[in-house]
mmCIF file of C-alpha atoms in Angstrom:
data_model
loop_
_atom_site.group_PDB
_atom_site.id
_atom_site.type_symbol
_atom_site.label_atom_id
_atom_site.label_comp_id
_atom_site.label_asym_id
_atom_site.label_seq_id
_atom_site.Cartn_x
_atom_site.Cartn_y
_atom_site.Cartn_z
ATOM 1 C CA MET M 256 -9.635 -6.952 12.829
ATOM 2 C CA THR M 257 -7.060 -9.782 13.954
ATOM 3 C CA ASN M 258 -7.620 -10.849 16.982
ATOM 4 C CA THR M 259 -4.298 -10.999 17.834
ATOM 5 C CA ASN M 260 -4.856 -13.246 21.218
ATOM 6 C CA GLU M 261 -6.336 -16.105 18.996
ATOM 7 C CA THR M 262 -3.874 -16.135 16.139
ATOM 8 C CA VAL M 263 0.569 -16.274 16.713
ATOM 9 C CA SER M 264 1.769 -13.871 15.902
ATOM 10 C CA LEU M 265 4.860 -14.047 13.197
ATOM 11 C CA VAL M 266 7.055 -11.176 15.644
ATOM 12 C CA ARG M 267 6.511 -10.506 18.766
ATOM 13 C CA LEU M 268 8.621 -7.975 21.310
ATOM 14 C CA LYS M 269 7.802 -7.924 24.785
ATOM 15 C CA ASN M 270 9.352 -5.418 26.742
ATOM 16 C CA LEU M 271 11.982 -4.331 24.703
ATOM 17 C CA SER M 272 15.036 -2.034 25.521
ATOM 18 C CA LYS M 273 18.550 -1.122 23.765
ATOM 19 C CA LYS M 274 20.627 1.075 25.116
ATOM 20 C CA TYR M 275 23.795 1.714 24.124
ATOM 21 C CA PRO M 276 26.812 2.650 25.875
ATOM 22 C CA ALA M 277 27.108 6.048 26.940
ATOM 23 C CA GLY M 278 23.765 7.097 25.431
ATOM 24 C CA PRO M 279 20.208 7.829 26.195
ATOM 25 C CA MET M 280 17.676 4.244 25.988
ATOM 26 C CA ALA M 281 17.710 3.710 21.751
ATOM 27 C CA VAL M 282 14.687 1.365 22.078
ATOM 28 C CA ASN M 283 12.608 1.625 25.163
ATOM 29 C CA ASP M 284 10.048 -0.719 26.663
ATOM 30 C CA VAL M 285 8.613 -1.434 22.717
ATOM 31 C CA SER M 286 6.157 -4.403 23.289
ATOM 32 C CA LEU M 287 4.631 -5.103 19.462
ATOM 33 C CA ARG M 288 2.604 -8.081 17.832
ATOM 34 C CA LEU M 289 3.116 -7.834 14.259
ATOM 35 C CA GLU M 290 0.697 -10.025 12.041
ATOM 36 C CA SER M 291 1.300 -12.456 8.796
ATOM 37 C CA GLY M 292 -0.032 -11.135 5.649
ATOM 38 C CA LYS M 293 0.407 -7.421 6.308
ATOM 39 C CA ILE M 294 2.159 -4.225 4.795
ATOM 40 C CA ILE M 295 3.500 -2.050 8.017
ATOM 41 C CA GLY M 296 5.571 1.098 8.013
ATOM 42 C CA LEU M 297 7.411 1.924 10.444
ATOM 43 C CA LEU M 298 7.327 5.606 11.339
ATOM 44 C CA GLY M 299 9.497 8.096 13.201
ATOM 45 C CA PRO M 300 11.714 10.813 13.152
ATOM 46 C CA ASN M 301 15.666 10.700 12.747
ATOM 47 C CA GLY M 302 16.952 8.711 16.071
ATOM 48 C CA SER M 303 13.813 7.589 17.054
ATOM 49 C CA GLY M 304 15.139 3.950 16.968
ATOM 50 C CA LYS M 305 14.086 2.862 13.642
ATOM 51 C CA THR M 306 17.159 0.754 12.465
ATOM 52 C CA THR M 307 17.986 -0.124 15.891
ATOM 53 C CA LEU M 308 14.351 -1.933 16.557
ATOM 54 C CA ILE M 309 15.422 -3.182 13.240
ATOM 55 C CA LYS M 310 18.832 -4.893 13.807
ATOM 56 C CA MET M 311 17.596 -5.644 16.865
ATOM 57 C CA LEU M 312 14.979 -7.906 14.671
ATOM 58 C CA ASN M 313 17.556 -9.643 12.446
ATOM 59 C CA GLY M 314 20.243 -10.378 15.317
ATOM 60 C CA LEU M 315 22.855 -7.876 14.984
ATOM 61 C CA LEU M 316 21.988 -6.038 17.487
ATOM 62 C CA LYS M 317 21.675 -7.712 21.176
ATOM 63 C CA PRO M 318 18.582 -6.167 23.545
ATOM 64 C CA SER M 319 19.720 -4.846 26.704
ATOM 65 C CA SER M 320 16.248 -6.247 27.885
ATOM 66 C CA GLY M 321 13.518 -7.439 27.007
ATOM 67 C CA THR M 322 12.421 -10.107 23.963
ATOM 68 C CA ILE M 323 11.825 -10.574 20.193
ATOM 69 C CA LEU M 324 10.200 -14.123 19.101
ATOM 70 C CA ILE M 325 9.919 -14.148 15.303
ATOM 71 C CA ASP M 326 8.133 -16.875 14.051
ATOM 72 C CA GLY M 327 8.588 -18.170 17.931
ATOM 73 C CA ASN M 328 12.231 -18.442 17.901
ATOM 74 C CA ARG M 329 14.748 -16.150 18.827
ATOM 75 C CA PRO M 330 16.797 -13.921 15.865
ATOM 76 C CA GLY M 331 19.522 -15.802 14.346
ATOM 77 C CA GLU M 332 20.392 -18.783 12.421
ATOM 78 C CA VAL M 333 16.512 -19.915 12.790
ATOM 79 C CA THR M 334 15.015 -16.989 12.250
ATOM 80 C CA LYS M 335 17.744 -15.742 9.737
ATOM 81 C CA LYS M 336 15.896 -18.487 6.508
ATOM 82 C CA ILE M 337 12.453 -16.768 6.694
ATOM 83 C CA VAL M 338 13.671 -12.965 7.160
ATOM 84 C CA SER M 339 14.388 -10.990 3.762
ATOM 85 C CA TYR M 340 16.197 -7.915 5.609
ATOM 86 C CA LEU M 341 17.118 -4.878 3.583
ATOM 87 C CA PRO M 342 20.026 -3.301 5.793
ATOM 88 C CA GLU M 343 20.594 0.574 5.334
ATOM 89 C CA HIS M 344 23.337 0.428 3.767
ATOM 90 C CA THR M 345 24.480 -1.695 0.769
ATOM 91 C CA TYR M 346 27.643 -3.994 1.687
ATOM 92 C CA LEU M 347 27.659 -5.796 -2.241
ATOM 93 C CA PRO M 348 30.797 -6.984 -3.214
ATOM 94 C CA GLU M 349 31.875 -4.372 -5.815
ATOM 95 C CA ASN M 350 33.756 -6.167 -7.655
ATOM 96 C CA MET M 351 31.328 -8.072 -8.437
ATOM 97 C CA LYS M 352 28.515 -8.294 -11.408
ATOM 98 C CA VAL M 353 25.160 -8.193 -10.678
ATOM 99 C CA LYS M 354 24.581 -12.041 -12.157
ATOM 100 C CA ASP M 355 27.271 -13.286 -9.856
ATOM 101 C CA VAL M 356 25.680 -11.997 -6.879
ATOM 102 C CA ILE M 357 22.195 -12.686 -8.027
ATOM 103 C CA GLU M 358 23.829 -16.796 -7.812
ATOM 104 C CA TYR M 359 25.946 -15.949 -4.109
ATOM 105 C CA PHE M 360 22.269 -15.150 -3.143
ATOM 106 C CA ALA M 361 21.006 -17.923 -4.888
ATOM 107 C CA ASP M 362 23.465 -20.210 -3.128
ATOM 108 C CA PHE M 363 23.270 -18.927 0.113
ATOM 109 C CA TYR M 364 19.070 -18.591 0.697
ATOM 110 C CA ALA M 365 17.174 -22.003 -0.636
ATOM 111 C CA ASP M 366 14.070 -19.505 -0.635
ATOM 112 C CA PHE M 367 16.096 -17.586 -3.403
ATOM 113 C CA LYS M 368 14.078 -17.259 -6.550
ATOM 114 C CA THR M 369 16.135 -17.035 -9.768
ATOM 115 C CA GLU M 370 13.936 -15.988 -12.257
ATOM 116 C CA ARG M 371 11.979 -13.361 -10.224
ATOM 117 C CA ALA M 372 15.472 -11.509 -9.840
ATOM 118 C CA TYR M 373 15.741 -12.149 -13.885
ATOM 119 C CA GLU M 374 12.651 -10.473 -14.751
ATOM 120 C CA MET M 375 12.934 -7.372 -11.837
ATOM 121 C CA LEU M 376 16.176 -6.468 -13.430
ATOM 122 C CA SER M 377 15.031 -6.967 -17.092
ATOM 123 C CA SER M 378 12.322 -4.272 -15.781
ATOM 124 C CA LEU M 379 14.245 -1.583 -14.547
ATOM 125 C CA GLN M 380 16.843 -2.291 -17.175
ATOM 126 C CA ILE M 381 19.749 -3.242 -15.313
ATOM 127 C CA GLY M 382 22.559 -5.274 -17.531
ATOM 128 C CA GLN M 383 23.115 -8.363 -15.086
ATOM 129 C CA ASN M 384 26.814 -8.106 -16.943
ATOM 130 C CA SER M 385 27.313 -4.256 -15.420
ATOM 131 C CA TYR M 386 30.090 -4.640 -11.772
ATOM 132 C CA LEU M 387 28.610 -3.289 -8.922
ATOM 133 C CA LYS M 388 30.779 -0.350 -9.133
ATOM 134 C CA THR M 389 29.693 1.062 -12.201
ATOM 135 C CA LEU M 390 26.462 1.242 -10.822
ATOM 136 C CA SER M 391 24.485 4.582 -9.804
ATOM 137 C CA LYS M 392 23.705 4.771 -6.117
ATOM 138 C CA GLY M 393 20.134 4.465 -6.914
ATOM 139 C CA THR M 394 20.685 1.479 -8.922
ATOM 140 C CA LYS M 395 22.857 0.125 -6.281
ATOM 141 C CA GLU M 396 20.025 0.007 -4.202
ATOM 142 C CA LYS M 397 17.435 -1.112 -6.729
ATOM 143 C CA VAL M 398 19.945 -4.168 -7.294
ATOM 144 C CA GLN M 399 19.600 -4.931 -3.214
ATOM 145 C CA LEU M 400 16.103 -4.467 -3.034
ATOM 146 C CA ILE M 401 15.601 -7.155 -6.423
ATOM 147 C CA LEU M 402 17.443 -9.859 -4.052
ATOM 148 C CA VAL M 403 15.949 -9.212 -1.374
ATOM 149 C CA MET M 404 12.461 -9.817 -2.854
ATOM 150 C CA SER M 405 13.168 -11.972 -5.103
ATOM 151 C CA ARG M 406 13.277 -14.329 -2.217
ATOM 152 C CA ASP M 407 10.199 -16.162 -0.454
ATOM 153 C CA ALA M 408 10.103 -14.911 2.519
ATOM 154 C CA LYS M 409 7.674 -14.924 5.949
ATOM 155 C CA LEU M 410 8.705 -11.460 7.021
ATOM 156 C CA PHE M 411 10.807 -9.066 4.832
ATOM 157 C CA ILE M 412 12.258 -6.198 6.764
ATOM 158 C CA LEU M 413 13.783 -2.672 4.554
ATOM 159 C CA ASP M 414 15.423 -0.320 5.936
ATOM 160 C CA GLU M 415 14.122 2.952 4.363
ATOM 161 C CA PRO M 416 13.701 0.812 0.949
ATOM 162 C CA ILE M 417 13.083 3.853 -1.335
ATOM 163 C CA ALA M 418 14.862 6.118 0.042
ATOM 164 C CA GLY M 419 17.464 6.980 -2.676
ATOM 165 C CA VAL M 420 15.580 6.203 -5.452
ATOM 166 C CA ASP M 421 14.004 8.314 -8.147
ATOM 167 C CA PRO M 422 10.038 9.257 -8.421
ATOM 168 C CA ALA M 423 9.759 7.013 -11.246
ATOM 169 C CA ALA M 424 11.325 3.876 -9.818
ATOM 170 C CA ARG M 425 9.891 4.604 -6.503
ATOM 171 C CA ASP M 426 6.909 4.139 -8.342
ATOM 172 C CA TYR M 427 8.080 1.056 -9.760
ATOM 173 C CA ILE M 428 9.344 -0.710 -6.423
ATOM 174 C CA ILE M 429 6.203 -0.479 -4.477
ATOM 175 C CA LYS M 430 4.719 -2.365 -7.626
ATOM 176 C CA THR M 431 7.070 -5.260 -6.689
ATOM 177 C CA ILE M 432 6.635 -4.899 -3.428
ATOM 178 C CA LEU M 433 2.801 -5.147 -3.878
ATOM 179 C CA ALA M 434 3.690 -8.044 -7.010
ATOM 180 C CA ASN M 435 6.477 -10.085 -5.102
ATOM 181 C CA TYR M 436 5.045 -10.359 -2.104
ATOM 182 C CA ASN M 437 2.638 -13.590 -0.866
ATOM 183 C CA GLU M 438 0.081 -13.060 1.284
ATOM 184 C CA ASN M 439 1.110 -15.069 3.856
ATOM 185 C CA ALA M 440 4.047 -12.287 4.273
ATOM 186 C CA THR M 441 4.397 -9.626 5.936
ATOM 187 C CA ILE M 442 6.569 -6.630 5.311
ATOM 188 C CA LEU M 443 8.343 -4.132 7.695
ATOM 189 C CA LEU M 444 9.477 -1.694 6.483
ATOM 190 C CA SER M 445 10.591 2.227 7.841
ATOM 191 C CA THR M 446 10.681 5.448 5.875
ATOM 192 C CA HIS M 447 10.556 9.197 5.981
ATOM 193 C CA ILE M 448 9.137 9.319 2.804
ATOM 194 C CA ILE M 449 5.155 8.929 4.294
ATOM 195 C CA THR M 450 3.758 9.989 1.566
ATOM 196 C CA ASP M 451 4.509 7.674 -1.664
ATOM 197 C CA ILE M 452 3.931 4.537 0.016
ATOM 198 C CA GLU M 453 1.211 5.363 2.478
ATOM 199 C CA ASN M 454 -1.635 3.558 -0.002
ATOM 200 C CA ILE M 455 0.447 -0.256 0.473
ATOM 201 C CA LEU M 456 0.491 0.369 3.738
ATOM 202 C CA ASP M 457 -1.803 -2.148 6.208
ATOM 203 C CA GLU M 458 -0.215 -0.570 9.890
ATOM 204 C CA VAL M 459 1.897 1.628 10.671
ATOM 205 C CA VAL M 460 4.153 1.501 14.150
ATOM 206 C CA ILE M 461 5.589 4.810 14.797
ATOM 207 C CA LEU M 462 8.457 5.449 17.167
ATOM 208 C CA GLU M 463 9.537 9.320 19.265
ATOM 209 C CA ASN M 464 12.477 8.408 21.133
ATOM 210 C CA GLY M 465 12.873 4.961 21.282
ATOM 211 C CA LYS M 466 9.011 4.556 22.549
ATOM 212 C CA ALA M 467 5.882 3.042 19.879
ATOM 213 C CA ILE M 468 3.933 6.116 20.932
ATOM 214 C CA VAL M 469 1.086 4.400 17.925
ATOM 215 C CA HIS M 470 -0.083 1.330 16.322
ATOM 216 C CA SER M 471 -2.950 1.560 14.270
ATOM 217 C CA THR M 472 -4.658 0.537 11.080
ATOM 218 C CA VAL M 473 -4.080 3.108 8.179
ATOM 219 C CA GLU M 474 -7.357 3.538 7.577
ATOM 220 C CA GLU M 475 -8.236 4.181 11.281
ATOM 221 C CA ILE M 476 -5.919 6.587 11.325
ATOM 222 C CA ARG M 477 -7.801 8.155 8.378
ATOM 223 C CA GLU M 478 -11.290 7.489 10.045
ATOM 224 C CA GLN M 479 -10.982 8.867 12.949
ATOM 225 C CA LYS M 480 -8.080 12.107 12.188
ATOM 226 C CA GLY M 481 -9.750 12.889 8.809
ATOM 227 C CA LYS M 482 -6.088 13.059 7.437
ATOM 228 C CA SER M 483 -3.162 10.734 5.984
ATOM 229 C CA ILE M 484 -0.677 9.184 7.489
ATOM 230 C CA ASP M 485 1.754 12.047 6.094
ATOM 231 C CA ALA M 486 -0.486 14.942 7.782
ATOM 232 C CA TYR M 487 -1.206 12.646 11.093
ATOM 233 C CA PHE M 488 2.861 11.881 11.213
ATOM 234 C CA ARG M 489 4.004 15.504 10.419
ATOM 235 C CA GLU M 490 1.100 16.556 13.545
ATOM 236 C CA VAL M 491 2.345 14.210 15.650
ATOM 237 C CA PHE M 492 6.066 15.900 15.104
ATOM 238 C CA SER M 493 5.298 18.877 14.819
ATOM 239 C CA CYS M 494 8.101 21.371 15.704
ATOM 240 C CA MET C 258 -0.941 4.333 -13.467
ATOM 241 C CA SER C 259 -2.059 4.503 -10.452
ATOM 242 C CA TRP C 260 -5.758 5.419 -9.425
ATOM 243 C CA LYS C 261 -6.067 8.896 -7.581
ATOM 244 C CA LEU C 262 -6.894 8.589 -4.521
ATOM 245 C CA ASP C 263 -7.119 11.059 -1.423
ATOM 246 C CA SER C 264 -4.628 10.093 1.586
ATOM 247 C CA ASP C 265 -6.959 11.796 4.472
ATOM 248 C CA ARG C 266 -9.912 9.226 3.880
ATOM 249 C CA PRO C 267 -9.686 5.742 4.193
ATOM 250 C CA ILE C 268 -8.681 4.074 0.554
ATOM 251 C CA TYR C 269 -11.133 1.199 0.942
ATOM 252 C CA THR C 270 -14.165 3.794 0.709
ATOM 253 C CA GLN C 271 -12.736 5.619 -2.024
ATOM 254 C CA ILE C 272 -12.349 2.580 -4.308
ATOM 255 C CA VAL C 273 -16.134 1.054 -2.823
ATOM 256 C CA GLU C 274 -17.244 5.001 -4.634
ATOM 257 C CA ARG C 275 -15.244 4.474 -7.728
ATOM 258 C CA LEU C 276 -16.520 0.988 -8.493
ATOM 259 C CA GLN C 277 -19.672 1.921 -7.783
ATOM 260 C CA ILE C 278 -19.611 4.420 -10.807
ATOM 261 C CA GLN C 279 -17.950 1.830 -13.212
ATOM 262 C CA ILE C 280 -20.376 -0.066 -12.940
ATOM 263 C CA VAL C 281 -23.729 1.792 -12.818
ATOM 264 C CA ALA C 282 -21.732 3.577 -16.038
ATOM 265 C CA GLY C 283 -21.772 0.347 -17.566
ATOM 266 C CA GLU C 284 -17.907 0.565 -17.742
ATOM 267 C CA PHE C 285 -17.656 -2.618 -15.950
ATOM 268 C CA ALA C 286 -20.855 -4.744 -17.599
ATOM 269 C CA PRO C 287 -23.650 -7.136 -14.943
ATOM 270 C CA GLY C 288 -22.559 -10.230 -15.291
ATOM 271 C CA SER C 289 -19.205 -9.448 -16.225
ATOM 272 C CA ARG C 290 -16.117 -10.553 -14.555
ATOM 273 C CA LEU C 291 -13.780 -8.825 -12.349
ATOM 274 C CA LYS C 292 -9.599 -8.539 -11.812
ATOM 275 C CA SER C 293 -7.827 -10.382 -8.835
ATOM 276 C CA VAL C 294 -7.854 -8.986 -5.873
ATOM 277 C CA ARG C 295 -4.267 -8.610 -6.561
ATOM 278 C CA ASP C 296 -4.454 -7.626 -9.566
ATOM 279 C CA MET C 297 -6.850 -5.114 -9.333
ATOM 280 C CA ALA C 298 -4.620 -3.709 -6.314
ATOM 281 C CA MET C 299 -1.185 -3.410 -8.295
ATOM 282 C CA GLU C 300 -3.198 -1.387 -10.466
ATOM 283 C CA ALA C 301 -4.712 0.920 -8.063
ATOM 284 C CA GLY C 302 -1.102 1.018 -6.193
ATOM 285 C CA VAL C 303 -3.063 0.104 -2.955
ATOM 286 C CA ASN C 304 -2.355 -2.600 -0.296
ATOM 287 C CA PRO C 305 -4.053 -6.038 -1.842
ATOM 288 C CA ASN C 306 -5.831 -6.102 2.075
ATOM 289 C CA THR C 307 -7.639 -3.192 0.920
ATOM 290 C CA MET C 308 -8.513 -3.890 -2.069
ATOM 291 C CA GLN C 309 -10.249 -7.322 -0.305
ATOM 292 C CA ARG C 310 -12.306 -4.683 2.038
ATOM 293 C CA ALA C 311 -13.530 -2.702 -0.684
ATOM 294 C CA PHE C 312 -14.883 -6.130 -2.993
ATOM 295 C CA THR C 313 -16.410 -7.226 0.634
ATOM 296 C CA GLU C 314 -18.098 -4.006 0.880
ATOM 297 C CA LEU C 315 -19.690 -4.403 -2.810
ATOM 298 C CA GLU C 316 -20.559 -7.923 -2.099
ATOM 299 C CA ARG C 317 -22.472 -6.642 1.157
ATOM 300 C CA LEU C 318 -23.964 -3.541 -1.376
ATOM 301 C CA GLY C 319 -24.862 -6.550 -3.742
ATOM 302 C CA LEU C 320 -23.255 -4.798 -6.632
ATOM 303 C CA VAL C 321 -20.521 -7.642 -6.864
ATOM 304 C CA THR C 322 -20.944 -11.614 -6.626
ATOM 305 C CA THR C 323 -18.348 -14.581 -6.174
ATOM 306 C CA ASN C 324 -19.189 -17.643 -6.853
ATOM 307 C CA ARG C 325 -16.303 -20.365 -6.274
ATOM 308 C CA SER C 326 -15.891 -21.660 -9.962
ATOM 309 C CA THR C 327 -16.108 -18.702 -11.931
ATOM 310 C CA GLY C 328 -14.417 -16.267 -9.818
ATOM 311 C CA ARG C 329 -15.913 -12.535 -8.671
ATOM 312 C CA GLN C 330 -18.199 -10.966 -11.219
ATOM 313 C CA VAL C 331 -20.529 -7.499 -11.342
ATOM 314 C CA THR C 332 -23.975 -9.410 -10.597
ATOM 315 C CA GLU C 333 -26.806 -10.067 -13.020
ATOM 316 C CA GLU C 334 -29.197 -8.151 -11.031
ATOM 317 C CA THR C 335 -29.684 -5.162 -13.395
ATOM 318 C CA GLU C 336 -32.612 -4.000 -10.825
ATOM 319 C CA MET C 337 -29.731 -3.649 -8.575
ATOM 320 C CA ILE C 338 -27.439 -1.467 -10.093
ATOM 321 C CA GLN C 339 -30.510 0.790 -11.330
ATOM 322 C CA LYS C 340 -31.001 0.937 -7.263
ATOM 323 C CA THR C 341 -27.836 1.786 -7.093
ATOM 324 C CA ARG C 342 -27.548 4.581 -9.698
ATOM 325 C CA ASN C 343 -30.546 6.225 -8.423
ATOM 326 C CA GLU C 344 -29.367 6.533 -5.209
ATOM 327 C CA LEU C 345 -26.269 8.519 -6.374
ATOM 328 C CA ALA C 346 -28.171 10.187 -8.186
ATOM 329 C CA GLN C 347 -30.308 11.478 -5.672
ATOM 330 C CA THR C 348 -27.001 12.258 -3.479
ATOM 331 C CA GLN C 349 -25.903 14.206 -5.735
ATOM 332 C CA VAL C 350 -28.851 15.899 -6.729
ATOM 333 C CA ARG C 351 -29.627 16.907 -2.291
ATOM 334 C CA ASP C 352 -25.709 18.140 -2.212
ATOM 335 C CA PHE C 353 -25.962 19.988 -4.751
ATOM 336 C CA LEU C 354 -29.565 22.064 -3.783
ATOM 337 C CA SER C 355 -28.674 22.095 -0.191
ATOM 338 C CA ARG C 356 -25.283 23.809 -1.933
ATOM 339 C CA MET C 357 -27.368 26.095 -3.479
ATOM 340 C CA GLY C 358 -29.230 26.472 -0.566
ATOM 341 C CA GLU C 359 -25.893 27.974 1.032
ATOM 342 C CA LEU C 360 -26.270 30.198 -1.584
ATOM 343 C CA GLY C 361 -29.198 31.858 -1.018
ATOM 344 C CA PHE C 362 -31.292 30.545 -4.145
ATOM 345 C CA GLU C 363 -34.862 29.037 -2.844
ATOM 346 C CA LYS C 364 -35.878 25.691 -4.840
ATOM 347 C CA LYS C 365 -38.261 26.700 -7.574
ATOM 348 C CA GLU C 366 -35.822 29.803 -8.417
ATOM 349 C CA VAL C 367 -33.456 26.333 -8.541
ATOM 350 C CA VAL C 368 -35.525 24.770 -10.636
ATOM 351 C CA SER C 369 -36.568 27.825 -12.975
ATOM 352 C CA LEU C 370 -31.692 27.944 -14.006
ATOM 353 C CA LEU C 371 -31.709 24.215 -14.404
ATOM 354 C CA ASN C 372 -34.553 24.080 -17.184
ATOM 355 C CA ALA C 373 -33.064 27.648 -18.709
ATOM 356 C CA GLU C 374 -29.562 25.904 -18.019
ATOM 357 C CA SER C 375 -30.365 22.379 -19.764
ATOM 358 C CA LYS C 376 -31.959 24.270 -22.984
ATOM 359 C CA ASN C 377 -28.910 26.446 -23.301
ATOM 360 C CA ALA C 378 -26.884 22.717 -23.130
ATOM 361 C CA GLU C 379 -29.962 21.557 -25.865
ATOM 362 C CA SER C 380 -29.505 24.861 -28.300
ATOM 363 C CA LYS C 381 -25.532 24.028 -27.758
ATOM 364 C CA THR C 382 -26.149 20.288 -29.411
ATOM 365 C CA ILE C 383 -27.909 21.505 -31.642
ATOM 366 C CA GLU C 384 -25.578 23.871 -32.654
ATOM 367 C CA ILE C 385 -22.862 21.583 -33.241
ATOM 368 C CA LYS C 386 -25.197 19.348 -35.385
ATOM 369 C CA GLU C 387 -25.665 21.917 -37.533
ATOM 370 C CA GLU C 388 -22.778 22.741 -38.049
ATOM 371 C CA THR C 389 -21.980 19.323 -38.334
ATOM 372 C CA GLU C 390 -24.099 19.114 -41.253
ATOM 373 C CA ASN C 391 -23.332 21.354 -43.131
ATOM 374 C CA ASP C 392 -19.545 20.661 -43.256
#
């Protein structure tokens, strides 16, 4: 596979930790290299540190110690230009119309592809004149994912992209992810719904109590364990 | 529709197996052009890197060739396809024989069973033919 010593990693985490005041270590001494051109699953049970890690990658939380480099830069203004982030919760203003949000994004991000956004909207039959407040929770999530996937970013970070949508739309979203990411971009997506998504993953990172206990290609896990990623995950975290 | 793939075996080997059968069965004719990695990956619902790996394996096996100007296509060497066809058949037969062995059948018994079963199947097709002729 890729030789990590020779290639410049898109994402480099070195001894990254995050401790919340009066809490345990949410992320505990994680060192990882993520390469370009991969779809990577960030897996872990509730409270394992997935969202904390993602928020640090996006500069929304400061690490307690350790370093993060994205394309050679620390999270900040520069990295926001190349990172497209789907947060866990929707943040779009409810009183905007779908087409207004698209304009807003097109204004905000130089790499935003308006046409692509409209194409996806029409495939999912979402009216561009609808007000966001009139959309269901699932539809709002779809709009948000469309906005995020319409950028030509180098790194897509998706926090639970498929959790709230129905299985049919889930299939479409997975296809959308496959169709819209270019070969040099990397997608890091956190999920606990592994079955639906494991066939599109290259690699998985599994977190447990803030530690990265596994970083492997999915085919290696299937070959070595003779199990699906879902079955392997269940084995690791069996209660 | 995504392809039906088991998640507990490497995906690329399953894609290789599936495409091998399609080539051997003539579904993809010798010399015919194949869709791009990305399109095939979308169709199968798998990662493009996985599809690429499957194609690389098929190239290694000599069933698929890549040409800079014409793209990726099924090999024109029909002997290669025939050889694969025989190999796949042999594997099936071996698996079958070993399972029959587990049931305690001798090779001779298996052969006579096969003969009886194939005659049975023949007479059935004849019956069907006659019926349709009478209609």
